XYZ file of C-alpha atoms in Angstrom:
738
model
C 0.014 -0.003 0.068
C 0.987 3.620 -0.633
C 0.492 6.701 1.535
C 0.070 10.211 0.475
C 0.117 13.329 2.714
C -1.755 16.560 1.914
C -4.900 18.620 2.312
C -8.256 17.815 0.844
C -8.805 20.444 -1.959
C -12.469 19.713 -2.510
C -15.009 16.832 -2.601
C -16.166 15.819 -6.004
C -18.825 13.522 -4.346
C -19.884 12.434 -0.911
C -22.741 9.940 0.026
C -24.184 10.963 3.328
C -25.628 7.473 3.816
C -22.471 5.272 3.545
C -19.757 8.074 3.315
C -18.450 6.822 0.031
C -16.456 9.838 -1.204
C -14.395 11.080 -4.211
C -11.973 14.020 -3.359
C -9.062 15.761 -4.650
C -5.882 16.167 -2.432
C -3.060 18.638 -2.784
C 0.031 16.796 -1.826
C 3.109 18.024 0.041
C 4.838 18.185 -3.459
C 1.849 20.435 -4.691
C 0.417 17.675 -6.940
C -3.271 17.131 -7.259
C -4.355 13.506 -6.565
C -7.796 11.987 -6.756
C -8.745 9.717 -3.812
C -11.863 7.464 -3.574
C -13.255 5.246 -0.791
C -15.376 5.256 2.306
C -14.354 8.035 4.585
C -16.190 10.987 6.216
C -16.030 14.670 5.427
C -12.676 16.023 6.775
C -11.432 19.503 7.276
C -9.931 20.927 4.035
C -7.373 22.817 6.009
C -5.660 19.959 7.961
C -2.937 17.765 6.660
C -4.076 14.031 6.492
C -2.252 10.832 5.616
C -4.295 8.569 3.208
C -3.160 4.981 2.728
C -4.501 2.777 0.016
C -3.851 1.106 -3.431
C -3.470 2.951 -6.811
C -6.357 2.033 -9.288
C -6.810 3.191 -12.862
C -10.112 4.581 -13.851
C -10.934 4.123 -17.536
C -11.729 7.688 -17.889
C -10.160 9.619 -14.968
C -6.766 7.939 -14.783
C -4.777 7.023 -11.558
C -6.727 7.228 -8.294
C -5.849 6.327 -4.750
C -8.374 3.757 -3.392
C -8.393 4.637 0.345
C -8.234 1.938 2.928
C -7.372 4.091 5.983
C -6.451 7.570 6.924
C -5.366 9.667 9.863
C -4.528 13.295 10.695
C -0.873 14.091 10.277
C 0.867 14.612 13.610
C 2.620 17.758 12.229
C 0.222 20.557 11.224
C 1.021 24.134 10.192
C -0.167 26.964 12.291
C -2.212 28.453 9.478
C -3.710 24.965 8.910
C -4.571 24.668 12.497
C -6.349 28.085 12.494
C -8.315 27.123 9.384
C -9.354 23.911 11.059
C -10.589 25.510 14.211
C -12.600 28.112 12.366
C -14.057 25.680 10.026
C -17.682 24.359 9.814
C -16.836 21.518 12.258
C -16.864 24.124 15.108
C -19.890 26.393 15.503
C -19.188 29.841 17.092
C -15.382 29.786 16.531
C -14.642 32.353 13.884
C -11.282 33.257 12.339
C -10.283 35.793 14.987
C -11.066 33.464 17.868
C -9.127 30.549 16.101
C -6.170 32.884 15.610
C -6.321 33.830 19.271
C -6.479 30.169 20.427
C -3.361 29.291 18.387
C -1.547 32.384 19.377
C -2.107 31.681 23.079
C -1.940 27.890 23.148
C 0.506 27.295 20.300
C 0.809 24.240 17.737
C -0.297 21.838 20.466
C -3.655 23.681 21.034
C -5.879 20.700 20.362
C -4.078 18.320 22.617
C -3.956 20.925 25.453
C -7.794 21.600 25.127
C -8.583 17.964 25.170
C -6.358 17.386 28.286
C -7.859 20.451 30.111
C -10.617 22.456 28.500
C -10.228 25.270 31.166
C -7.174 26.510 29.146
C -9.681 28.218 26.922
C -10.476 30.654 29.708
C -7.243 32.442 28.779
C -8.768 33.027 25.299
C -11.736 34.786 26.859
C -14.497 32.278 26.067
C -17.452 31.995 28.289
C -18.148 28.731 30.188
C -21.069 27.766 27.801
C -18.885 28.367 24.575
C -15.998 26.444 26.156
C -18.154 23.454 26.785
C -19.835 23.602 23.406
C -16.427 23.901 21.617
C -14.828 21.155 23.837
C -17.766 18.712 22.941
C -17.517 19.357 19.208
C -13.741 18.974 19.344
C -13.978 15.721 21.363
C -16.539 14.249 19.048
C -14.604 15.185 15.834
C -11.272 13.708 17.335
C -13.088 10.691 18.634
C -14.551 9.852 15.255
C -11.097 9.997 13.622
C -9.542 8.023 16.499
C -12.208 5.334 16.227
C -11.811 5.063 12.435
C -7.978 4.779 12.779
C -8.578 1.926 15.379
C -11.032 0.103 13.094
C -8.640 0.251 10.126
C -6.089 -1.439 12.425
C -8.522 -4.441 12.711
C -8.292 -4.789 8.891
C -11.954 -3.433 8.423
C -12.688 -1.790 5.011
C -13.609 1.861 5.031
C -17.227 0.955 4.175
C -17.425 -1.455 7.081
C -15.753 0.930 9.500
C -18.299 3.622 8.603
C -21.113 1.135 9.237
C -19.784 0.431 12.688
C -19.373 4.170 13.418
C -22.813 4.957 12.219
C -24.314 2.128 14.265
C -22.478 2.570 17.633
C -21.295 6.244 17.454
C -19.000 7.189 20.300
C -19.383 3.721 21.892
C -17.916 1.908 18.774
C -14.590 0.761 20.293
C -16.156 0.021 23.715
C -18.888 -2.218 22.078
C -16.222 -3.827 19.873
C -13.876 -4.657 22.729
C -16.715 -5.834 24.964
C -17.786 -8.467 22.482
C -16.708 -8.357 18.830
C -19.101 -11.233 18.070
C -22.037 -8.851 18.560
C -21.244 -7.547 15.142
C -22.619 -10.599 13.594
C -26.170 -9.632 14.604
C -25.730 -5.856 14.496
C -23.756 -5.088 11.271
C -24.837 -6.350 7.812
C -21.771 -7.848 6.075
C -20.037 -9.242 9.093
C -20.287 -12.894 9.784
C -18.585 -15.285 12.266
C -15.290 -15.491 10.256
C -14.833 -11.745 10.112
C -15.817 -11.227 13.711
C -13.498 -14.003 14.699
C -10.556 -12.263 12.959
C -11.287 -9.066 14.854
C -11.611 -11.026 18.163
C -8.255 -12.503 17.540
C -6.621 -9.010 16.999
C -8.181 -8.010 20.337
C -6.488 -10.871 21.985
C -9.704 -12.943 22.715
C -8.687 -16.532 23.388
C -9.843 -19.403 21.332
C -11.771 -20.935 24.279
C -13.220 -17.590 25.311
C -17.025 -18.169 26.225
C -18.018 -15.332 23.904
C -16.408 -17.187 20.935
C -17.916 -20.540 21.839
C -21.427 -18.950 22.076
C -21.095 -17.166 18.891
C -19.869 -20.400 17.091
C -22.966 -22.332 18.473
C -25.328 -19.615 17.015
C -23.377 -19.652 13.792
C -23.743 -23.386 13.556
C -27.409 -23.328 14.285
C -28.149 -20.415 11.982
C -25.773 -20.456 9.078
C -25.200 -24.234 8.747
C -28.668 -25.420 9.629
C -30.418 -22.783 7.423
C -28.258 -23.697 4.599
C -29.744 -27.170 4.807
C -33.153 -25.790 5.430
C -33.371 -27.247 8.942
C -35.189 -25.449 11.826
C -33.334 -27.401 14.531
C -30.297 -29.440 15.173
C -29.948 -32.430 17.372
C -27.563 -32.337 20.343
C -25.047 -34.451 18.434
C -25.249 -32.186 15.377
C -24.811 -29.008 17.509
C -21.592 -30.386 19.048
C -20.179 -31.831 15.779
C -20.860 -28.611 13.700
C -19.700 -26.219 16.421
C -16.465 -28.075 16.993
C -15.892 -27.930 13.149
C -16.454 -24.072 13.371
C -14.190 -23.795 16.306
C -11.408 -25.895 14.839
C -10.975 -28.014 17.971
C -12.998 -30.185 20.428
C -14.498 -27.941 23.094
C -16.745 -28.116 26.209
C -19.964 -26.466 24.991
C -22.224 -27.197 27.966
C -21.780 -24.005 29.924
C -22.081 -21.954 26.745
C -25.301 -23.740 25.784
C -26.714 -23.195 29.270
C -25.834 -19.491 29.055
C -27.591 -19.231 25.587
C -30.577 -20.942 27.070
C -30.695 -18.550 29.919
C -30.411 -15.515 27.470
C -33.351 -17.006 25.550
C -31.248 -17.221 22.390
C -31.793 -20.883 21.998
C -34.557 -23.324 23.042
C -34.168 -26.971 23.718
C -37.096 -29.159 23.314
C -36.365 -32.982 23.947
C -33.200 -33.611 21.780
C -33.920 -30.698 19.444
C -31.916 -27.393 19.618
C -33.692 -24.351 18.051
C -32.848 -20.774 17.682
C -35.450 -18.913 19.534
C -36.574 -17.054 16.411
C -37.104 -20.436 14.549
C -38.990 -21.934 17.557
C -41.194 -18.964 18.124
C -42.005 -18.486 14.400
C -42.852 -22.289 13.895
C -45.149 -22.120 16.900
C -46.859 -18.970 15.713
C -47.275 -20.289 12.166
C -48.960 -23.316 13.567
C -51.315 -21.263 15.748
C -52.200 -19.097 12.869
C -53.042 -22.050 10.551
C -55.005 -23.784 13.200
C -56.952 -20.610 14.023
C -57.813 -20.035 10.277
C -58.709 -23.756 9.659
C -60.997 -23.956 12.754
C -62.943 -20.809 11.530
C -65.999 -22.168 9.867
C -66.682 -20.485 6.408
C -70.031 -19.271 5.411
C -72.249 -22.241 4.819
C -72.645 -22.637 1.113
C -75.403 -24.427 -0.780
C -73.455 -27.507 -1.986
C -76.197 -28.441 -4.488
C -76.142 -24.834 -5.980
C -72.293 -24.993 -6.165
C -72.431 -28.215 -8.118
C -74.984 -26.741 -10.383
C -72.825 -23.571 -10.978
C -69.732 -25.880 -11.641
C -71.737 -27.754 -14.352
C -72.641 -24.332 -15.876
C -69.056 -23.278 -15.845
C -68.082 -26.496 -17.674
C -70.462 -25.538 -20.441
C -69.388 -21.841 -20.480
C -65.644 -22.724 -20.755
C -66.268 -25.802 -23.065
C -64.310 -28.054 -20.612
C -65.016 -31.265 -18.864
C -63.719 -31.463 -15.387
C -62.578 -34.861 -13.941
C -64.109 -36.162 -10.694
C -60.884 -35.126 -8.844
C -60.874 -31.611 -10.380
C -64.503 -31.095 -9.355
C -63.714 -32.353 -5.860
C -60.784 -29.920 -5.694
C -62.998 -26.964 -6.630
C -65.793 -27.848 -4.299
C -63.637 -28.632 -1.369
C -61.834 -25.408 -1.743
C -65.091 -23.417 -1.873
C -66.362 -25.219 1.234
C -63.242 -25.129 3.400
C -61.522 -22.383 5.384
C -58.079 -23.546 4.401
C -57.518 -26.254 1.775
C -54.555 -27.699 -0.287
C -54.405 -28.670 -4.056
C -51.211 -30.471 -5.011
C -50.128 -31.977 -8.170
C -47.330 -32.068 -10.841
C -47.253 -30.468 -14.248
C -50.272 -31.392 -16.578
C -52.513 -32.300 -13.733
C -54.654 -29.244 -14.209
C -53.895 -26.983 -11.254
C -54.320 -23.723 -13.291
C -57.658 -25.182 -14.827
C -58.848 -25.797 -11.255
C -57.987 -22.255 -10.071
C -59.704 -20.809 -13.127
C -62.835 -22.824 -12.547
C -62.816 -22.102 -8.822
C -62.622 -18.305 -9.421
C -65.542 -18.460 -11.947
C -67.804 -20.402 -9.456
C -66.893 -18.169 -6.630
C -67.608 -15.031 -8.903
C -71.008 -16.252 -9.821
C -72.072 -17.423 -6.298
C -70.890 -14.102 -4.701
C -72.253 -12.014 -7.525
C -68.790 -10.405 -8.206
C -67.241 -8.764 -11.232
C -63.664 -10.034 -11.609
C -62.892 -7.087 -13.859
C -64.122 -4.515 -11.315
C -61.143 -2.174 -10.277
C -61.644 -2.948 -6.544
C -61.800 -6.801 -6.925
C -58.331 -6.959 -5.419
C -60.059 -5.964 -2.152
C -62.080 -9.159 -2.246
C -59.634 -11.760 -3.985
C -55.909 -11.965 -3.723
C -53.897 -14.115 -6.196
C -50.339 -14.467 -4.943
C -47.127 -16.409 -5.550
C -43.642 -16.239 -3.773
C -41.747 -14.728 -6.775
C -42.301 -12.011 -9.368
C -42.143 -14.411 -12.286
C -44.513 -16.881 -10.820
C -47.040 -14.113 -10.068
C -46.609 -12.804 -13.610
C -47.258 -16.301 -15.020
C -50.300 -16.663 -12.712
C -51.619 -13.265 -14.040
C -51.082 -14.348 -17.711
C -52.783 -17.702 -17.355
C -55.785 -16.514 -15.273
C -56.219 -13.083 -16.894
C -56.524 -11.500 -13.414
C -54.078 -9.446 -11.357
C -51.600 -11.440 -9.256
C -48.741 -10.188 -7.104
C -45.943 -11.580 -5.082
C -46.736 -12.445 -1.337
C -44.468 -9.585 -0.327
C -46.386 -7.006 -2.376
C -49.777 -8.216 -0.982
C -48.334 -7.965 2.600
C -47.346 -4.388 1.839
C -43.587 -4.885 2.044
C -42.283 -1.331 2.272
C -39.109 0.739 1.725
C -37.995 0.029 5.284
C -38.258 -3.759 4.809
C -41.340 -3.949 6.905
C -44.864 -5.368 6.234
C -47.977 -3.215 6.257
C -50.292 -6.194 7.040
C -49.930 -8.402 10.100
C -52.020 -10.033 12.727
C -53.061 -6.631 14.021
C -53.925 -5.210 10.589
C -54.976 -8.168 8.454
C -55.264 -8.207 4.673
C -58.860 -7.327 3.521
C -59.487 -10.116 1.024
C -62.027 -12.902 1.716
C -60.555 -15.403 -0.923
C -56.807 -15.931 -1.049
C -55.142 -18.271 -3.584
C -51.412 -19.013 -3.071
C -49.649 -20.606 -5.929
C -46.219 -22.300 -5.923
C -46.525 -22.829 -2.222
C -43.611 -25.256 -2.110
C -41.347 -22.216 -2.380
C -42.436 -20.612 0.861
C -40.126 -20.719 3.737
C -41.057 -20.615 7.483
C -40.566 -16.924 8.056
C -42.588 -15.759 5.072
C -45.253 -18.330 5.835
C -45.741 -16.991 9.385
C -45.931 -13.398 7.993
C -48.525 -14.443 5.418
C -50.833 -16.651 7.540
C -50.736 -14.237 10.477
C -51.955 -11.518 8.182
C -54.982 -13.390 6.873
C -58.226 -12.328 8.446
C -60.613 -14.501 10.314
C -63.353 -15.790 7.995
C -61.185 -15.642 4.797
C -60.837 -18.710 2.575
C -57.417 -19.866 1.809
C -56.449 -22.110 -1.210
C -52.956 -23.357 -1.159
C -51.667 -24.712 -4.465
C -48.325 -26.252 -5.329
C -46.286 -29.293 -6.313
C -45.078 -30.980 -3.156
C -42.583 -33.051 -5.112
C -40.581 -30.037 -6.183
C -37.661 -28.621 -4.285
C -38.582 -27.050 -0.936
C -37.898 -23.466 -0.260
C -34.467 -21.815 -0.376
C -35.034 -20.599 3.173
C -35.616 -22.979 6.232
C -38.673 -25.162 6.444
C -40.748 -27.317 4.134
C -44.151 -25.647 4.533
C -46.188 -27.282 1.936
C -44.979 -30.702 2.768
C -45.526 -30.286 6.531
C -49.113 -28.929 5.953
C -50.011 -31.991 3.900
C -48.243 -34.390 6.315
C -50.033 -33.019 9.283
C -53.386 -34.198 8.073
C -55.219 -31.194 9.680
C -56.253 -29.614 6.262
C -58.258 -31.064 3.449
C -55.902 -32.072 0.623
C -56.834 -32.895 -2.980
C -53.995 -34.678 -4.813
C -54.052 -34.472 -8.657
C -52.375 -37.565 -10.109
C -54.015 -37.777 -13.654
C -52.162 -36.207 -16.625
C -54.741 -34.521 -18.820
C -55.407 -35.029 -22.474
C -53.536 -31.819 -23.645
C -50.378 -32.828 -21.650
C -50.388 -36.615 -22.368
C -48.383 -36.143 -25.558
C -45.677 -34.290 -23.695
C -42.491 -36.318 -23.332
C -41.219 -33.587 -20.852
C -44.201 -34.355 -18.518
C -43.776 -38.032 -19.026
C -40.016 -38.040 -18.225
C -40.554 -35.699 -15.197
C -43.144 -37.960 -13.871
C -41.034 -41.123 -14.185
C -38.255 -39.226 -12.306
C -40.657 -38.222 -9.640
C -42.063 -41.743 -9.150
C -38.440 -43.138 -9.235
C -39.466 -45.297 -12.207
C -36.960 -44.212 -14.726
C -35.163 -46.818 -16.861
C -32.646 -46.795 -19.696
C -35.607 -47.583 -22.141
C -37.113 -44.288 -21.302
C -34.084 -42.272 -22.174
C -34.879 -41.483 -25.865
C -35.435 -38.264 -27.611
C -38.887 -37.195 -28.750
C -40.585 -34.175 -30.317
C -40.079 -31.945 -27.178
C -37.186 -33.822 -25.352
C -33.593 -33.931 -26.725
C -31.059 -36.203 -25.022
C -27.551 -35.549 -25.992
C -24.807 -37.943 -24.890
C -21.757 -35.804 -24.625
C -18.437 -35.612 -22.791
C -18.177 -32.748 -20.238
C -15.587 -31.063 -22.660
C -18.130 -30.880 -25.555
C -21.194 -29.717 -23.520
C -20.346 -26.008 -23.615
C -19.925 -25.992 -27.344
C -23.055 -27.985 -27.933
C -25.149 -25.699 -25.691
C -23.735 -22.571 -27.477
C -24.736 -24.051 -30.784
C -28.091 -25.032 -29.484
C -28.746 -21.469 -28.231
C -27.670 -19.999 -31.588
C -30.036 -22.263 -33.361
C -32.845 -21.180 -31.019
C -32.113 -17.530 -31.505
C -32.110 -18.023 -35.275
C -35.580 -19.518 -34.995
C -36.814 -16.416 -33.285
C -36.681 -17.363 -29.626
C -35.681 -14.751 -27.045
C -32.622 -15.026 -24.931
C -34.306 -13.047 -22.132
C -37.809 -14.617 -22.071
C -37.583 -18.077 -23.867
C -34.216 -19.723 -23.363
C -32.731 -20.740 -19.963
C -29.747 -22.923 -19.043
C -30.105 -24.412 -15.528
C -27.277 -25.913 -13.356
C -27.084 -26.944 -9.778
C -23.610 -25.487 -8.898
C -21.800 -22.114 -9.314
C -18.293 -23.217 -9.599
C -16.544 -25.368 -12.141
C -16.175 -25.572 -15.919
C -19.919 -26.446 -16.139
C -20.963 -24.287 -13.343
C -23.328 -21.212 -13.426
C -20.586 -18.682 -13.386
C -18.663 -20.190 -16.237
C -21.748 -20.792 -18.372
C -22.594 -17.085 -17.914
C -19.109 -16.014 -18.985
C -19.163 -18.109 -22.063
C -22.738 -17.236 -23.170
C -22.184 -13.572 -22.510
C -19.117 -13.626 -24.782
C -20.950 -15.639 -27.382
C -24.249 -13.765 -27.565
C -23.761 -10.223 -26.400
C -21.781 -8.221 -28.976
C -22.098 -4.971 -27.068
C -18.560 -4.813 -25.527
C -17.937 -0.995 -25.917
C -19.146 0.072 -22.496
C -19.125 -2.021 -19.361
C -19.488 -2.003 -15.564
C -17.592 -4.340 -13.437
C -18.040 -5.944 -10.007
C -15.149 -8.381 -8.951
C -14.604 -10.614 -11.890
C -18.034 -10.101 -13.380
C -18.550 -7.630 -16.192
C -21.849 -6.247 -17.438
C -22.738 -4.933 -20.917
C -25.729 -3.383 -22.508
C -28.107 -6.281 -23.485
C -26.992 -8.643 -20.854
C -29.546 -10.978 -19.079
C -29.362 -10.516 -15.327
C -31.032 -11.647 -12.153
C -31.819 -9.820 -8.993
C -30.369 -11.721 -5.890
C -32.091 -9.864 -2.973
C -35.369 -8.250 -2.278
C -35.391 -4.536 -2.781
C -38.898 -3.091 -1.975
C -37.726 0.430 -2.518
C -36.990 -0.285 -6.173
C -39.841 -2.663 -6.648
C -37.664 -5.645 -7.511
C -37.446 -9.019 -5.737
C -35.078 -11.836 -5.407
C -35.287 -13.977 -8.663
C -36.504 -11.178 -10.929
C -34.786 -11.440 -14.354
C -34.142 -8.359 -16.522
C -32.096 -6.915 -19.264
C -29.316 -4.354 -19.093
C -30.866 -1.422 -20.892
C -28.022 1.218 -20.765
C -24.750 2.077 -18.978
C -24.083 5.745 -18.632
C -22.136 8.234 -16.458
C -23.729 10.459 -13.777
C -22.916 14.013 -12.889
C -20.223 12.753 -10.592
C -18.610 10.967 -13.527
C -19.420 7.633 -11.945
C -20.851 4.810 -14.121
C -24.453 3.617 -13.532
C -26.530 0.919 -15.107
C -30.282 0.845 -16.028
C -31.778 -2.647 -15.956
C -35.275 -3.175 -17.322
C -37.407 -5.723 -15.318
C -40.515 -5.965 -17.557
C -41.875 -2.459 -17.300
C -39.736 -1.414 -14.280
C -36.520 0.415 -15.052
C -33.968 0.139 -12.065
C -30.749 2.107 -11.774
C -27.685 0.240 -10.304
C -24.633 2.117 -9.128
C -21.433 0.201 -8.736
C -22.008 -0.522 -5.076
C -25.408 -2.043 -6.005
C -23.882 -4.665 -8.377
C -23.512 -7.137 -5.445
C -27.238 -7.549 -5.649
C -27.040 -8.699 -9.273
C -25.728 -11.631 -11.321
C -25.768 -12.657 -14.969
C -28.712 -14.951 -15.759
C -27.983 -16.713 -19.081
C -27.577 -19.641 -16.644
C -29.200 -19.717 -13.162
C -29.493 -22.310 -10.487
C -32.453 -24.644 -10.377
C -33.553 -23.215 -7.064
C -33.776 -19.768 -8.652
C -35.731 -20.988 -11.531
C -38.673 -22.227 -9.341
C -41.921 -20.541 -10.076
C -40.696 -19.829 -13.751
C -41.437 -21.479 -16.951
C -39.336 -21.203 -20.117
C -39.992 -22.408 -23.658
C -36.554 -23.857 -23.841
C -34.615 -25.467 -20.917
C -31.094 -26.773 -21.308
C -29.657 -28.921 -18.461
C -26.185 -30.378 -18.216
C -25.775 -33.698 -16.416
C -22.163 -34.391 -15.424
C -20.343 -36.207 -12.748
C -19.004 -33.101 -11.290
C -22.508 -32.223 -10.059
C -23.123 -35.645 -8.649
C -23.383 -34.867 -5.112
C -26.145 -32.478 -5.891
C -28.164 -34.717 -8.251
C -31.311 -35.624 -6.281
C -34.699 -36.509 -7.471
C -36.379 -33.233 -6.325
C -33.706 -31.217 -8.071
C -33.956 -32.899 -11.485
C -37.734 -33.082 -11.287
C -37.856 -29.288 -10.585
C -35.510 -28.558 -13.445
C -37.349 -30.634 -15.921
C -40.775 -29.131 -15.014
C -39.460 -25.603 -15.845
C -39.560 -26.532 -19.654
C -42.687 -25.562 -21.435
C -41.870 -26.372 -25.139
C -38.459 -28.092 -25.354
C -36.137 -29.753 -22.813
C -32.541 -30.514 -23.799
C -30.421 -32.556 -21.502
C -26.702 -32.976 -22.210
C -24.073 -35.252 -20.741
C -24.253 -38.630 -19.045
C -27.769 -39.957 -19.260
C -27.079 -42.585 -16.646
C -26.800 -39.686 -14.147
C -30.678 -39.121 -14.716
C -31.359 -42.591 -13.420
C -28.881 -42.101 -10.610
C -30.563 -38.705 -9.620
C -34.101 -40.265 -9.774
C -33.181 -42.807 -7.212
C -31.588 -40.435 -4.752
C -33.920 -38.433 -2.588
C -32.982 -35.250 -0.717
C -32.687 -35.609 2.943
C -35.863 -34.697 4.762
C -35.509 -31.393 6.508
C -35.548 -31.275 10.301
C -38.805 -29.399 11.093
C -41.616 -29.883 13.632
C -44.562 -27.860 12.076
C -46.483 -30.993 11.084
C -46.177 -32.419 14.761
C -47.299 -29.000 16.171
C -50.280 -28.881 13.810
C -51.580 -32.327 14.664
C -50.858 -31.882 18.400
C -48.001 -34.418 18.682
C -45.968 -31.651 20.170
C -47.314 -28.797 22.289
C -47.876 -25.392 20.965
C -45.935 -22.456 22.521
C -46.886 -19.386 20.427
C -46.254 -16.585 22.861
C -44.461 -13.476 21.498
C -40.687 -13.327 21.972
C -38.855 -10.092 22.061
C -35.797 -11.842 20.470
C -37.831 -12.698 17.367
C -35.952 -10.570 14.807
C -34.995 -12.743 11.865
C -36.137 -11.365 8.572
C -38.338 -13.599 6.497
C -37.157 -12.036 3.215
C -33.482 -13.035 3.748
C -34.086 -16.406 2.318
C -36.137 -15.845 -0.787
């Protein structure tokens, strides 16, 4: 790293929220240097030392990317006068500053901080002395804190986050327990907190470290697997792996129990937030299901359903009729089935019967106050809207997810609708489910629709599966493939995988399924050729074609697919924005990775880079079009984005694509499970192309994902007691897992 010394000449840009700054510095040798980084507004009259690395901006040349800074120990008298009379200190003008320096000399600041009464000699009143002293103390303390934080190898951005959070108590909080940063500061996990703790001299067997590692094991590791609890053996095993050595965890576990951070029930160890949320979800569902709906005339409903059949020129099967009538007669009901079994047809018929019975106009502008159609992701909601010709939104939108990451509707202010239909329910995790079911008003009818055989949610829990397993709600299972879907080899193949009944004889290409036996080395080239052929036929890279893969790393991982496909199919290489080793160009297909209610985009939304321009601070920004929503991304926002020529199978849930391409290689073998492959196959609407080793399809079909460790089903059917009291520690965000 290099260090320059000089005065800040002016700020080109300063972000008040995160302190990202661009400034020009006049060095000791009278050169003008541009510095960039996360640092606060400093006096333009004081000498500072800025340390960092030189980077080359494509337009503005060499810049010093600042990692740390401090006030130079030697200051000129004139600089000191300018500093004391600056805007940092209210009520101290030029003449008063000159007098302070004249009387107290070049060490004026140190003398005042040591004994503020020395200012009496300057002629200041007691009130002015105290005010000036507090301003000086705060200014000096901020710089002192930042210098100390840089010493812990924190980036400028992270250091400013700490200072903004803890203010003057930053170092005290840090030294008291650096592991508190995991909960308090976004971007700091156990590993980073552990590094800081090590620099503070905290021992490897310190109770604070052991407690933090237990929470890390239960939260990070368990949630990665979708589990809500760990067994005692799992807690000890995973925690010792985190700690790097065998340790006595008993006293730390007891402390965490006393602090109500974990709850132990029999042999199950829960984080308090998981335990309370699961209990509250179970209570909300039981309350809704026990609420008797309005008594409907069943004979009249059947007559209406017959009329709807004639109106829509459709013939419902016995099971489809059962699904519609059961849903209309129940407070909470479930419809589950795979592709081609008619789930959308049933929802459409259900809505029509409901409309006629209740004398509603589905095109009325206020119908959304009566009926809510919702899905976990934007793409699933969009598909629901297109198929049913009625407005549908994400669950977050229906719950009034706002700019502050909070929900407008909850148990105290429930949603107004009397009919709520939830599609793609297999994707809903525990925390979102609790928010949703707690916000449904008493007396509303809820229809839960989904394919229970698909992958469970990205976040913890297996809500749809647990609801079905509990036996407390009426469930209609759709098993029959309907006439219009019977000719689809995609659906036939997916069903054979799901039933674990796939054989070598089934592995043949057909009109809509293409199986390419290819070595891993050839797969990339074949996919590029297939994509080119599809584009030549008029298919859209953004809307119609999707490569799916289970892993990010490796030659046939998501990241490399995206690099290769970007290079092959995006010719717009003139202007780019970069984040790490990823580059973005106009025309790129991209995916949003986190929920951002302020900009009306959600995790999983796919868009297209519309333009890359420079703002008035000469910093690049990118505009991404998500359907009809144009969103601006500055460089710092790019961590929320990824290329989307290839996405994970999990991220594809809730979406359909005309063409899906799926590599099957041994490098992915540990990920290949029945639920994963079934989910990938059922994303294809018109063509499914599978490339690689076809024997791996049979392997995957016969390997099930491990069942997640949850207890919702047992709480619903009273095998376990219900403890749904509020908990002040319940703070985990449900939208972190989408």
